[in-house]
Amino acid sequence: MKPLNGDSARALLQILGVAVSPGKPAGLDFVVLGGSMAALLGETNPGAGALGEVAAGLRPPALGKALVGRMGGIMSSTSSREGRSRVVLIPPAPEIPPEMTPRGVITLAASAAGAHRGEARKRAAELMTWLNMADLAETPCGKLTGEQRRLAFLGASLASAPSFLVVPCPVHESLAEPLSDFATHGTGRGVLFVASRLGEIPQGTEMIALCDESGIRASVLHSQLLETVRGGAEVQVSFYPVLPRKALEQIPGIQGLVHSDGLYSFNHSDTAYALVQVCNTARANARSIVSLSIAPPSPQALLASFLPREEEPQRDLFGPAEP
């Protein structure tokens, strides 16, 4: 079923030159089209989390603007009354009165959006069926799990027919399917995820904005990031006795080496090669590997992979010219 109205106009959410911290330079522009899912990837605050709040109209940017509207039509600030009716943030832990039921929450939201009593009840029934919550319609929200409350909040949000949803990750399986359906059913709606790890972003997400405290620094395809991760995982390893830092620095291609309380972490463009070299280094230095783990690259490491490298200044081989 169509979860919202039949508006097929191409929706548009624009983040234009936004910086979330005062004194920081403007970030790159980023556009989310209706009919698609996109993500902001970076540290929670400031960074991707703060940009998500700007996109949802919950906080003003220090620089730049966020707009929502229709392609070729009038654009409104996301913090305006019109903007807040079109962009809704689904919080990780929505606050719903514990005595209210999912049916009551969604019906109330539909009524607040202008639906008549009978229409609001019909809308609530449709949304609960679509969200697979019909069996929980009369269960007080205080007795629901956290994910069930998020589904109820999602239903209430959809009752007002928004154009975009801003969703802090991670997304439970129960939410992933309806969110994908919401975004890809036509061109009038879209979803913007906010994630602090690449692994949190659901399948089907197309464009990723890599963020830091200066705003959006790069925009890449999800598939490009996944290809990068195959060879750029973050490796964490500890040794007994503790291995001198200079021993690991000898591994060719090692990047971002950090040592804290005996634990080393680093990135490498060839993860398999790096693991072999770590084992060889431990053996050559008569050390035992106490712990070894592999995790997806941090947002900062991913960003570094897509930013242009600064060229080293050319050396003056002949010295200064004589006056």
Coordinates of N, CA and C in Angstrom, one line a residue, residues 31-182:
V31 N 22.4 17.1 -1.6 CA 21.0 17.0 -2.0 C 20.5 15.6 -1.9
V32 N 19.3 15.5 -1.2 CA 18.6 14.2 -1.2 C 17.3 14.3 -2.0
L33 N 17.2 13.5 -3.0 CA 16.0 13.5 -3.9 C 15.0 12.5 -3.3
G34 N 13.7 12.9 -3.5 CA 12.6 12.0 -3.2 C 12.8 10.7 -4.0
G35 N 12.4 9.6 -3.4 CA 12.6 8.3 -4.1 C 13.9 7.7 -3.8
S36 N 14.7 8.3 -2.9 CA 16.0 7.7 -2.6 C 16.3 7.8 -1.1
M37 N 17.3 7.0 -0.7 CA 17.8 7.0 0.7 C 19.3 7.5 0.7
A38 N 19.6 8.4 1.6 CA 21.0 8.9 1.7 C 21.4 8.9 3.2
A39 N 22.7 9.2 3.5 CA 23.1 9.2 4.8 C 24.2 10.2 5.1
L40 N 24.2 10.7 6.3 CA 25.3 11.5 6.8 C 26.2 10.6 7.7
L41 N 27.4 10.5 7.4 CA 28.3 9.6 8.2 C 29.4 10.5 8.8
G42 N 29.6 10.4 10.1 CA 30.6 11.1 10.9 C 30.3 11.0 12.3
E43 N 31.2 11.7 13.1 CA 31.0 11.7 14.5 C 29.6 12.3 14.9
T44 N 29.1 11.9 16.0 CA 27.7 12.3 16.4 C 27.6 13.8 16.6
N45 N 28.4 14.3 17.4 CA 28.2 15.7 17.8 C 29.6 16.4 18.2
P46 N 30.1 17.4 17.5 CA 29.4 18.0 16.3 C 29.8 17.1 15.1
G47 N 29.1 17.2 14.0 CA 29.3 16.4 12.8 C 28.0 15.9 12.2
A48 N 28.0 14.6 12.0 CA 26.8 14.1 11.3 C 25.5 14.3 12.2
G49 N 25.6 14.0 13.5 CA 24.5 14.2 14.3 C 23.9 15.6 14.3
A50 N 24.8 16.6 14.4 CA 24.4 18.0 14.4 C 23.8 18.3 13.0
L51 N 24.4 17.8 12.0 CA 23.9 18.1 10.6 C 22.5 17.5 10.4
G52 N 22.3 16.3 11.1 CA 20.9 15.7 11.0 C 19.9 16.6 11.7
E53 N 20.3 17.2 12.8 CA 19.3 18.1 13.5 C 19.0 19.3 12.7
V54 N 20.1 19.8 12.0 CA 19.9 21.0 11.1 C 18.9 20.6 9.9
A55 N 19.1 19.4 9.4 CA 18.3 18.9 8.3 C 16.8 18.8 8.7
A56 N 16.6 18.4 10.0 CA 15.3 18.2 10.5 C 14.7 19.5 11.1
G57 N 15.4 20.6 11.0 CA 14.9 21.9 11.5 C 14.9 22.0 13.0
L58 N 15.7 21.2 13.7 CA 15.7 21.3 15.2 C 16.8 22.2 15.7
R59 N 17.7 22.6 14.9 CA 18.7 23.6 15.3 C 19.2 24.4 14.1
P60 N 19.5 25.7 14.3 CA 20.0 26.5 13.2 C 21.4 26.2 12.9
P61 N 21.9 26.3 11.6 CA 23.3 26.1 11.3 C 24.1 27.3 11.7
A62 N 25.3 27.1 12.0 CA 26.2 28.3 12.3 C 26.4 29.1 11.0
L63 N 26.4 28.3 9.9 CA 26.6 28.9 8.6 C 25.8 28.1 7.5
G64 N 25.3 28.7 6.5 CA 24.6 28.0 5.4 C 23.1 27.8 5.8
K65 N 22.5 27.0 5.0 CA 21.0 26.7 5.2 C 20.6 25.4 4.7
A66 N 19.5 24.9 5.3 CA 18.9 23.6 4.9 C 17.5 23.9 4.4
L67 N 17.1 23.5 3.2 CA 15.9 23.8 2.5 C 15.2 22.5 2.1
V68 N 13.8 22.5 2.1 CA 13.0 21.4 1.7 C 11.9 21.9 0.8
G69 N 11.6 21.1 -0.2 CA 10.5 21.6 -1.1 C 10.3 20.6 -2.3
R70 N 9.9 21.1 -3.4 CA 9.8 20.3 -4.6 C 10.6 20.8 -5.7
M71 N 11.1 19.9 -6.6 CA 12.0 20.3 -7.6 C 11.3 21.3 -8.6
G72 N 11.9 22.5 -8.8 CA 11.3 23.5 -9.6 C 10.2 24.3 -8.9
G73 N 10.0 24.0 -7.6 CA 9.0 24.7 -6.8 C 9.6 25.6 -5.7
I74 N 8.8 26.0 -4.8 CA 9.2 26.8 -3.7 C 9.9 26.0 -2.7
M75 N 11.0 26.5 -2.2 CA 11.8 25.8 -1.1 C 11.6 26.6 0.2
S76 N 11.5 25.8 1.3 CA 11.3 26.4 2.6 C 12.5 26.0 3.5
S77 N 12.8 26.9 4.4 CA 13.8 26.5 5.4 C 13.3 25.3 6.3
T78 N 14.1 24.3 6.6 CA 13.6 23.2 7.4 C 13.2 23.6 8.8
S79 N 13.7 24.8 9.3 CA 13.3 25.2 10.6 C 12.0 26.1 10.6
S80 N 11.5 26.3 9.4 CA 10.2 27.1 9.3 C 9.0 26.1 9.6
R81 N 7.9 26.7 9.8 CA 6.7 25.9 10.0 C 6.4 25.0 8.9
E82 N 6.5 25.4 7.7 CA 6.3 24.6 6.5 C 7.4 23.5 6.4
G83 N 8.6 23.9 6.7 CA 9.7 22.9 6.7 C 9.6 21.8 7.7
R84 N 9.1 22.2 8.9 CA 9.0 21.2 10.0 C 7.8 20.2 9.7
S85 N 6.9 20.6 8.9 CA 5.8 19.7 8.5 C 6.2 18.7 7.4
R86 N 7.3 19.0 6.8 CA 7.8 18.2 5.7 C 9.0 17.3 6.1
V87 N 9.7 17.6 7.1 CA 10.8 16.8 7.6 C 10.6 16.4 9.0
V88 N 10.7 15.1 9.3 CA 10.5 14.6 10.7 C 11.6 13.8 11.1
L89 N 12.1 14.0 12.3 CA 13.2 13.2 12.9 C 12.6 12.1 13.7
I90 N 13.0 10.8 13.5 CA 12.6 9.7 14.3 C 13.6 9.5 15.4
P91 N 13.4 9.8 16.6 CA 14.4 9.7 17.6 C 14.7 8.3 18.0
P92 N 15.9 8.0 18.6 CA 16.2 6.6 19.0 C 15.3 6.1 20.1
A93 N 14.9 7.1 21.0 CA 14.0 6.7 22.1 C 12.8 7.7 22.2
P94 N 11.8 7.5 21.4 CA 10.7 8.5 21.3 C 9.9 8.5 22.7
E95 N 9.5 9.7 23.1 CA 8.8 9.9 24.3 C 7.3 9.8 24.0
I96 N 6.6 8.7 24.4 CA 5.2 8.5 24.2 C 4.6 8.2 25.6
P97 N 3.5 8.9 25.9 CA 2.9 8.6 27.2 C 2.6 7.1 27.4
P98 N 3.1 6.5 28.5 CA 3.0 5.0 28.6 C 1.6 4.4 28.5
E99 N 0.6 5.2 28.8 CA -0.8 4.7 28.8 C -1.4 4.7 27.5
M100 N -0.8 5.5 26.5 CA -1.4 5.6 25.2 C -1.1 4.3 24.4
T101 N -2.0 4.0 23.5 CA -1.8 2.8 22.6 C -1.3 3.3 21.2
P102 N -0.7 2.4 20.4 CA -0.3 2.8 19.1 C -1.4 3.3 18.3
R103 N -2.6 2.7 18.4 CA -3.8 3.2 17.7 C -4.1 4.7 18.1
G104 N -4.0 4.9 19.4 CA -4.3 6.2 19.9 C -3.3 7.3 19.5
V105 N -2.0 6.9 19.5 CA -1.0 7.8 19.1 C -1.1 8.2 17.6
I106 N -1.3 7.2 16.8 CA -1.4 7.5 15.3 C -2.7 8.2 15.0
T107 N -3.8 7.9 15.6 CA -5.1 8.6 15.4 C -5.0 10.0 15.8
L108 N -4.3 10.3 16.9 CA -4.2 11.6 17.4 C -3.3 12.5 16.4
A109 N -2.2 11.8 15.9 CA -1.4 12.5 15.0 C -2.1 12.9 13.7
A110 N -2.9 11.9 13.2 CA -3.7 12.1 12.0 C -4.7 13.3 12.2
S111 N -5.3 13.3 13.4 CA -6.3 14.4 13.7 C -5.6 15.7 13.7
A112 N -4.4 15.7 14.3 CA -3.6 17.0 14.4 C -3.2 17.5 13.0
A113 N -3.1 16.5 12.1 CA -2.7 16.9 10.7 C -3.9 17.4 9.9
G114 N -5.1 17.4 10.5 CA -6.3 17.9 9.8 C -7.3 16.8 9.4
A115 N -7.1 15.6 9.7 CA -8.0 14.5 9.3 C -9.2 14.5 10.2
H116 N -10.4 14.3 9.6 CA -11.6 14.1 10.4 C -11.6 12.8 11.2
R117 N -12.5 12.7 12.2 CA -12.4 11.5 13.1 C -12.4 10.2 12.4
G118 N -13.3 10.0 11.5 CA -13.4 8.7 10.8 C -12.2 8.5 9.9
E119 N -11.8 9.6 9.2 CA -10.6 9.5 8.4 C -9.3 9.2 9.2
A120 N -9.2 9.8 10.4 CA -8.0 9.6 11.2 C -8.0 8.1 11.7
R121 N -9.1 7.6 12.0 CA -9.1 6.2 12.5 C -8.8 5.2 11.3
K122 N -9.3 5.5 10.1 CA -9.0 4.7 8.9 C -7.5 4.8 8.6
R123 N -6.9 6.0 8.7 CA -5.5 6.2 8.5 C -4.7 5.5 9.5
A124 N -5.1 5.5 10.7 CA -4.3 4.8 11.8 C -4.3 3.3 11.5
A125 N -5.5 2.7 11.1 CA -5.6 1.3 10.8 C -4.7 0.9 9.7
E126 N -4.7 1.7 8.6 CA -3.9 1.4 7.5 C -2.4 1.4 7.8
L127 N -2.0 2.4 8.6 CA -0.6 2.5 9.0 C -0.1 1.4 9.9
M128 N -1.0 1.0 10.8 CA -0.7 -0.1 11.7 C -0.5 -1.4 11.0
T129 N -1.4 -1.6 10.0 CA -1.3 -2.8 9.2 C 0.0 -2.8 8.4
W130 N 0.3 -1.7 7.8 CA 1.5 -1.5 7.0 C 2.8 -1.7 7.8
L131 N 2.7 -1.3 9.1 CA 3.9 -1.5 10.0 C 3.9 -2.8 10.7
N132 N 2.9 -3.7 10.4 CA 2.8 -5.0 11.1 C 2.5 -4.8 12.6
M133 N 1.7 -3.9 13.0 CA 1.5 -3.6 14.4 C 0.0 -3.8 14.7
A134 N -0.8 -4.4 13.8 CA -2.2 -4.5 14.1 C -2.5 -5.3 15.4
D135 N -1.7 -6.3 15.7 CA -1.9 -7.1 16.9 C -1.5 -6.3 18.2
L136 N -0.8 -5.2 18.0 CA -0.4 -4.4 19.2 C -1.2 -3.0 19.3
A137 N -2.3 -2.9 18.5 CA -3.0 -1.7 18.4 C -3.5 -1.1 19.7
E138 N -3.9 -2.0 20.6 CA -4.5 -1.6 21.9 C -3.5 -1.9 23.1
T139 N -2.3 -2.2 22.8 CA -1.3 -2.4 23.9 C -0.7 -1.1 24.3
P140 N -0.8 -0.8 25.6 CA -0.2 0.5 26.1 C 1.3 0.6 25.7
C141 N 1.7 1.8 25.3 CA 3.1 1.9 24.8 C 4.1 1.6 25.9
G142 N 3.7 1.8 27.1 CA 4.6 1.5 28.2 C 5.0 0.0 28.3
K143 N 4.2 -0.8 27.7 CA 4.5 -2.3 27.7 C 5.2 -2.7 26.4
L144 N 5.4 -1.8 25.5 CA 6.1 -2.2 24.2 C 7.6 -2.1 24.4
T145 N 8.3 -2.9 23.5 CA 9.7 -2.8 23.4 C 10.2 -1.4 22.8
G146 N 11.4 -1.1 22.9 CA 11.9 0.1 22.4 C 11.7 0.2 20.9
E147 N 11.9 -0.9 20.1 CA 11.7 -0.9 18.7 C 10.2 -0.7 18.3
Q148 N 9.4 -1.4 19.1 CA 7.9 -1.2 18.9 C 7.4 0.2 19.1
R149 N 8.0 0.9 20.1 CA 7.7 2.3 20.3 C 8.2 3.1 19.2
R150 N 9.3 2.8 18.6 CA 9.8 3.6 17.4 C 8.9 3.4 16.3
L151 N 8.4 2.1 16.1 CA 7.4 1.9 15.0 C 6.1 2.7 15.2
A152 N 5.7 2.7 16.5 CA 4.5 3.5 16.7 C 4.7 5.0 16.5
F153 N 5.9 5.5 16.8 CA 6.2 6.9 16.6 C 6.4 7.1 15.1
L154 N 6.9 6.2 14.3 CA 7.0 6.3 12.9 C 5.6 6.4 12.3
G155 N 4.7 5.5 12.8 CA 3.3 5.6 12.3 C 2.7 7.0 12.5
A156 N 2.9 7.5 13.7 CA 2.4 8.8 14.0 C 3.0 9.9 13.1
S157 N 4.3 9.8 12.8 CA 5.0 10.7 12.0 C 4.4 10.7 10.6
L158 N 4.2 9.5 10.1 CA 3.7 9.3 8.7 C 2.2 9.8 8.6
A159 N 1.5 9.9 9.7 CA 0.1 10.4 9.6 C 0.1 11.8 9.1
S160 N 1.2 12.6 9.3 CA 1.2 14.0 8.9 C 1.7 14.2 7.5
A161 N 2.0 13.1 6.7 CA 2.4 13.1 5.3 C 3.7 13.9 5.1
P162 N 4.8 13.6 5.8 CA 6.0 14.3 5.6 C 6.7 13.9 4.3
S163 N 7.6 14.8 3.8 CA 8.4 14.5 2.6 C 9.6 13.7 2.9
F164 N 10.2 14.0 4.0 CA 11.5 13.3 4.4 C 11.5 12.9 5.9
L165 N 12.2 11.8 6.1 CA 12.4 11.3 7.5 C 13.9 11.4 7.7
V166 N 14.3 11.9 8.9 CA 15.7 11.9 9.3 C 15.8 10.8 10.4
V167 N 16.6 9.8 10.2 CA 16.6 8.6 11.1 C 18.0 8.4 11.7
P168 N 18.3 8.7 13.0 CA 19.6 8.3 13.6 C 19.7 6.8 13.6
C169 N 20.8 6.3 13.1 CA 21.1 4.9 13.1 C 21.5 4.4 14.5
P170 N 21.6 3.1 14.8 CA 21.3 2.0 13.9 C 19.8 1.7 13.7
V171 N 19.5 1.1 12.6 CA 18.1 0.8 12.3 C 17.8 -0.7 12.5
H172 N 16.9 -1.0 13.3 CA 16.5 -2.4 13.5 C 15.8 -2.9 12.3
E173 N 15.8 -4.2 12.1 CA 15.2 -4.8 10.9 C 13.7 -4.5 10.8
S174 N 13.0 -4.3 11.9 CA 11.6 -4.0 11.9 C 11.3 -2.6 11.3
L175 N 12.3 -1.7 11.3 CA 12.2 -0.4 10.8 C 12.7 -0.3 9.3
A176 N 13.7 -1.2 9.0 CA 14.4 -1.1 7.7 C 13.4 -1.2 6.5
E177 N 12.6 -2.2 6.6 CA 11.7 -2.4 5.4 C 10.7 -1.3 5.2
P178 N 10.0 -0.8 6.3 CA 9.0 0.3 6.0 C 9.7 1.6 5.6
L179 N 10.9 1.8 6.1 CA 11.7 3.0 5.7 C 12.0 3.0 4.3
S180 N 12.5 1.8 3.8 CA 12.8 1.6 2.4 C 11.6 1.8 1.5
D181 N 10.5 1.2 2.0 CA 9.2 1.3 1.2 C 8.8 2.8 1.2
F182 N 8.9 3.5 2.3 CA 8.5 4.9 2.3 C 9.3 5.7 1.3

